[in-house]
Amino acid sequence: MTLKPVVNDPQGLAVTQGLHALGYPEVLGTRVGKHIQLTLTARDRQGAESRVEEMCRRLLCNGVIEDFHFQVAEVGA
Amino acid sequence: MTWRCGIAVFPGTWSERDCAHWVELAGGEPVMLWHAERQLKGADLVILPGGFAHGDYLRTGAIARFAPLMDAVRDHALAGGPVLGICNGFQILCEAQLLPGALLRNSCLQFRCQSTHLRVEATRGPFLAGLEAGRILEMPISHGEGRYYAPPEQLLELEAHGQVALRYCGPAGELGDEYNPNGSLQHIAGVMNREGNVLGMMPHPERACEPLLGSEDGLHLLRAALALVGAS
């Protein structure tokens, strides 16, 4: 989950300043986001993807301010 | 007749007793509404108080909006009933899409607990109908995530439809970044829905309701609403 590019991210600005203070002047910008790990059951990858996308739209992400990306990977039963 | 004011209580709500005191001072009868309830116990208007419902997990208001009580609040709002969201209550109303926009982390990255001046921008709807445009109110804020944001096209729409209810300002009503405590776009402190019956605001009117607290301006909002409920 990341803030949309048009949304000001003061947290990211503070992190950039911190990195500059630590001697990393090459950092031009920082955007702070959120990482969520879900474990779920699904018949197949496509089924998992469509369910996760729906979860993102309905709860995990607020479409007014955030964008989301996700990856689905198989784990052992 | 005394008008019933339902006060929503979620796990983590912290301002419900202050709201009840405020309701009593304004001449109403407070009724607590636990989040698991499915009806409003005859409330004429509903207040969503401040706090940290469900620990603000995921996003402020994101979990609270699924409470069974919120279905009843939504029905009440869509039927034109008065609904006021204060602080966390405002965040919940935005997440529930009963109000446009979202509340983000303060631009200063600090929790801000201070007195603010507010300029009344819109005088329609149950809570602001009794006030004149341009009037300055004094009320405290107490929040870490109160930076109002709406996409540019939606902001234009809000302004065009008179949905901006309150703006942070100086003592004489002047606008400026020095008076904006959280970086809200257009200095917005409160917005209402298109119809005007749902109002959300970050400042706390219930903490400005008697001389001991330094301001009684919060009483105006509730008295206006109760007078209106009484007249209908």
XYZ file of C-alpha atoms in Angstrom:
309
model
C 0.000 0.000 0.000
C 1.505 3.322 -0.973
C 0.151 6.832 -0.812
C -0.920 8.063 -4.235
C 1.808 10.166 -5.890
C -0.284 13.346 -5.520
C -0.707 12.871 -1.761
C 1.884 14.680 0.357
C 3.899 12.240 2.507
C 5.461 14.113 5.460
C 6.694 10.843 6.914
C 8.657 10.203 3.734
C 10.106 13.723 3.871
C 11.251 13.133 7.452
C 12.909 9.848 6.447
C 14.686 11.574 3.541
C 16.025 14.219 5.939
C 17.189 11.491 8.315
C 19.038 9.694 5.521
C 20.663 12.955 4.440
C 21.800 13.537 8.035
C 23.351 10.050 8.065
C 25.404 10.844 4.971
C 23.231 9.648 2.088
C 22.812 12.839 0.052
C 21.988 10.781 -3.035
C 18.490 10.056 -1.685
C 16.135 12.247 -3.692
C 12.878 11.132 -2.148
C 11.177 8.604 0.120
C 7.623 7.352 0.114
C 6.544 5.374 3.151
C 3.971 2.638 2.577
C 2.503 -0.389 4.284
C 3.215 -4.084 3.780
C 0.533 -6.661 4.555
C 1.082 -10.421 4.387
C -1.998 -12.598 3.979
C -2.118 -16.390 4.178
C -5.176 -17.834 2.484
C -6.548 -20.877 0.756
C -7.511 -20.867 -2.916
C -8.190 -23.374 -5.687
C -5.749 -21.685 -8.004
C -3.667 -18.554 -8.501
C -6.371 -16.743 -10.461
C -8.904 -17.368 -7.723
C -6.499 -16.075 -5.065
C -5.709 -12.984 -7.117
C -9.311 -12.001 -7.629
C -10.131 -12.474 -3.934
C -7.083 -10.488 -2.780
C -7.865 -7.695 -5.203
C -11.362 -7.488 -3.753
C -9.978 -7.433 -0.196
C -7.678 -4.573 -1.143
C -10.531 -2.571 -2.622
C -12.974 -3.218 0.211
C -10.766 -2.896 3.276
C -7.002 -3.047 3.033
C -6.612 0.040 0.863
C -8.398 3.400 0.931
C -8.712 4.291 -2.738
C -9.008 8.016 -1.947
C -5.398 8.235 -0.783
C -3.661 4.918 -1.499
C -2.650 2.646 -4.370
C -2.002 -1.059 -3.931
C 0.061 -3.785 -5.582
C 0.139 -7.445 -4.637
C 1.913 -10.662 -5.433
C 0.540 -14.155 -4.927
C 2.919 -16.983 -4.094
C 2.196 -20.614 -3.231
C 3.187 -21.879 0.192
C 3.059 -25.457 1.500
C -0.269 -26.876 2.677
C -39.780 17.065 25.245
C -36.159 16.114 25.472
C -34.362 15.090 22.293
C -32.396 11.905 22.285
C -28.797 12.069 21.176
C -27.295 8.689 20.387
C -23.576 8.513 21.162
C -21.736 5.725 19.359
C -19.226 3.799 21.460
C -16.639 1.600 19.746
C -13.858 -0.297 21.527
C -11.311 2.499 21.929
C -13.720 5.454 21.861
C -12.591 7.902 24.553
C -14.815 10.964 24.324
C -18.299 9.527 24.868
C -18.647 10.822 28.436
C -17.552 14.304 27.442
C -20.144 14.134 24.665
C -22.851 13.017 27.110
C -22.045 15.975 29.396
C -22.179 18.318 26.398
C -25.540 16.881 25.291
C -26.970 17.394 28.781
C -25.732 20.992 28.921
C -27.404 21.624 25.568
C -30.683 20.222 26.862
C -30.657 16.811 25.196
C -30.777 13.286 26.565
C -27.662 11.218 25.858
C -28.079 7.536 24.931
C -24.992 5.376 24.589
C -24.987 3.130 21.519
C -22.554 0.215 21.739
C -20.998 -0.647 18.376
C -22.562 -4.119 18.335
C -26.122 -2.721 18.546
C -28.228 -2.841 15.424
C -30.539 0.055 16.168
C -30.338 3.614 17.449
C -32.685 3.288 20.464
C -34.909 6.082 19.222
C -32.122 8.638 18.838
C -33.088 11.827 16.972
C -29.485 12.581 16.158
C -26.292 10.561 16.295
C -22.844 11.606 17.492
C -19.704 9.634 16.634
C -17.217 10.798 19.279
C -13.438 10.961 19.291
C -11.007 8.260 20.306
C -9.141 5.433 18.660
C -11.853 2.994 17.572
C -10.381 -0.495 17.167
C -6.963 0.948 17.974
C -6.858 2.848 14.660
C -5.539 -0.432 13.210
C -5.006 -0.492 9.444
C -6.267 3.103 9.092
C -8.255 5.392 11.383
C -11.907 4.369 11.176
C -11.248 1.516 8.739
C -12.518 -1.260 11.034
C -15.187 0.752 12.875
C -17.072 1.312 9.675
C -18.032 -2.390 9.610
C -19.652 -2.299 13.070
C -23.305 -3.464 13.090
C -24.232 -0.054 14.527
C -22.881 1.648 11.415
C -25.636 0.093 9.276
C -28.187 1.861 11.460
C -26.155 5.093 11.363
C -26.012 4.851 7.573
C -29.798 4.342 7.308
C -30.367 7.304 9.637
C -27.991 9.495 7.608
C -29.463 8.496 4.244
C -32.944 9.256 5.573
C -31.790 12.805 6.351
C -31.199 12.330 10.090
C -28.525 14.502 11.713
C -25.140 12.819 12.189
C -22.082 14.499 13.685
C -18.636 12.896 13.611
C -16.006 14.443 15.859
C -12.301 13.680 15.395
C -12.183 9.866 15.162
C -15.903 10.031 14.346
C -15.054 12.216 11.337
C -12.446 9.669 10.249
C -15.034 6.886 10.541
C -17.601 8.834 8.467
C -14.991 9.305 5.723
C -14.072 5.614 5.732
C -17.792 4.759 5.623
C -18.088 7.066 2.608
C -20.807 9.074 4.298
C -18.448 12.026 3.873
C -15.953 12.679 1.060
C -12.176 12.679 1.458
C -9.799 11.211 4.023
C -7.804 12.253 7.097
C -4.046 11.757 6.931
C -1.125 12.010 9.337
C -0.588 15.642 10.411
C 1.989 17.302 8.162
C 4.029 18.265 11.257
C 4.109 14.534 12.211
C 3.158 15.534 15.771
C 0.045 14.801 17.780
C -1.515 18.246 18.209
C -3.492 19.119 21.327
C -4.247 22.835 21.320
C -6.943 25.450 21.037
C -7.909 26.499 17.514
C -10.034 29.186 15.920
C -12.556 28.064 13.332
C -14.364 30.113 10.745
C -17.912 29.064 9.952
C -18.083 28.672 6.164
C -21.480 27.066 5.643
C -24.614 27.780 7.625
C -26.872 25.019 6.399
C -27.485 21.627 7.919
C -28.675 20.936 11.455
C -25.458 21.798 13.284
C -24.547 25.119 11.684
C -27.981 26.476 10.796
C -28.060 28.677 13.893
C -24.767 30.425 13.089
C -23.851 33.209 10.700
C -21.184 32.751 8.001
C -17.805 34.113 9.012
C -18.422 33.645 12.714
C -15.285 32.627 14.639
C -15.533 29.717 17.068
C -12.879 28.568 19.499
C -12.459 24.860 20.155
C -9.585 22.486 20.909
C -8.150 19.849 18.623
C -6.497 16.657 19.828
C -5.283 14.426 17.033
C -2.349 12.972 15.137
C -4.208 12.287 11.909
C -6.351 15.252 10.990
C -4.905 16.466 7.708
C -7.924 16.674 5.449
C -7.331 15.443 1.932
C -9.595 15.089 -1.078
C -8.548 14.755 -4.717
C -8.354 18.149 -6.510
C -11.550 17.668 -8.524
C -13.450 16.628 -5.407
C -12.151 19.670 -3.496
C -13.540 21.914 -6.228
C -16.861 20.135 -5.953
C -16.905 20.523 -2.158
C -16.309 24.259 -2.445
C -18.871 24.626 -5.246
C -21.581 22.874 -3.246
C -20.845 24.678 0.019
C -19.761 21.482 1.759
C -16.757 23.033 3.499
C -18.242 23.691 6.914
C -15.351 24.982 9.012
C -11.822 26.237 8.348
C -8.908 26.755 10.726
C -8.180 30.469 11.009
C -6.613 33.178 13.138
C -8.457 35.015 15.944
C -9.934 37.472 13.453
C -10.848 34.865 10.870
C -7.733 35.270 8.737
C -6.490 32.201 6.863
C -2.832 31.190 6.877
C -0.512 28.224 7.248
C 0.399 29.459 10.745
C -3.184 28.823 11.835
C -3.468 25.419 10.153
C -2.400 22.875 12.772
C -2.198 19.784 10.578
C -1.683 20.765 6.944
C -5.306 20.230 5.890
C -5.973 21.223 2.296
C -7.703 24.619 2.060
C -7.429 24.829 5.893
C -10.450 22.515 6.132
C -11.475 21.586 9.687
C -14.936 20.225 8.899
C -16.991 19.083 5.919
C -20.586 18.068 5.374
C -22.334 15.861 2.854
C -24.179 17.377 -0.096
C -27.473 17.398 1.809
C -25.918 18.979 4.899
C -27.279 16.538 7.492
C -23.950 14.767 8.036
C -21.112 16.869 9.462
C -17.592 15.755 10.275
C -15.053 17.900 12.107
C -11.665 17.363 13.717
C -12.050 19.957 16.534
C -13.918 18.946 19.678
C -17.088 20.972 20.358
C -17.794 18.811 23.427
C -14.583 20.113 24.995
C -15.732 23.710 24.557
C -19.059 23.667 26.368
C -18.634 25.568 29.631
C -16.645 28.551 30.970
C -14.311 26.304 32.938
C -13.068 24.878 29.639
C -12.289 28.312 28.221
C -15.013 28.348 25.593
C -18.704 27.595 25.273
C -18.736 27.769 21.492
C -19.330 24.032 21.165
C -22.815 24.458 22.588
C -23.934 26.431 19.528
C -23.689 23.390 17.248
C -25.781 21.128 19.411
C -28.361 23.750 20.384
C -28.918 24.516 16.714
C -29.402 20.829 15.946
C -31.723 20.217 18.887
C -33.839 23.242 18.001
C -34.165 21.900 14.481
C -35.029 18.370 15.574
C -37.616 19.881 17.909
C -39.195 21.953 15.157
C -39.589 19.102 12.698
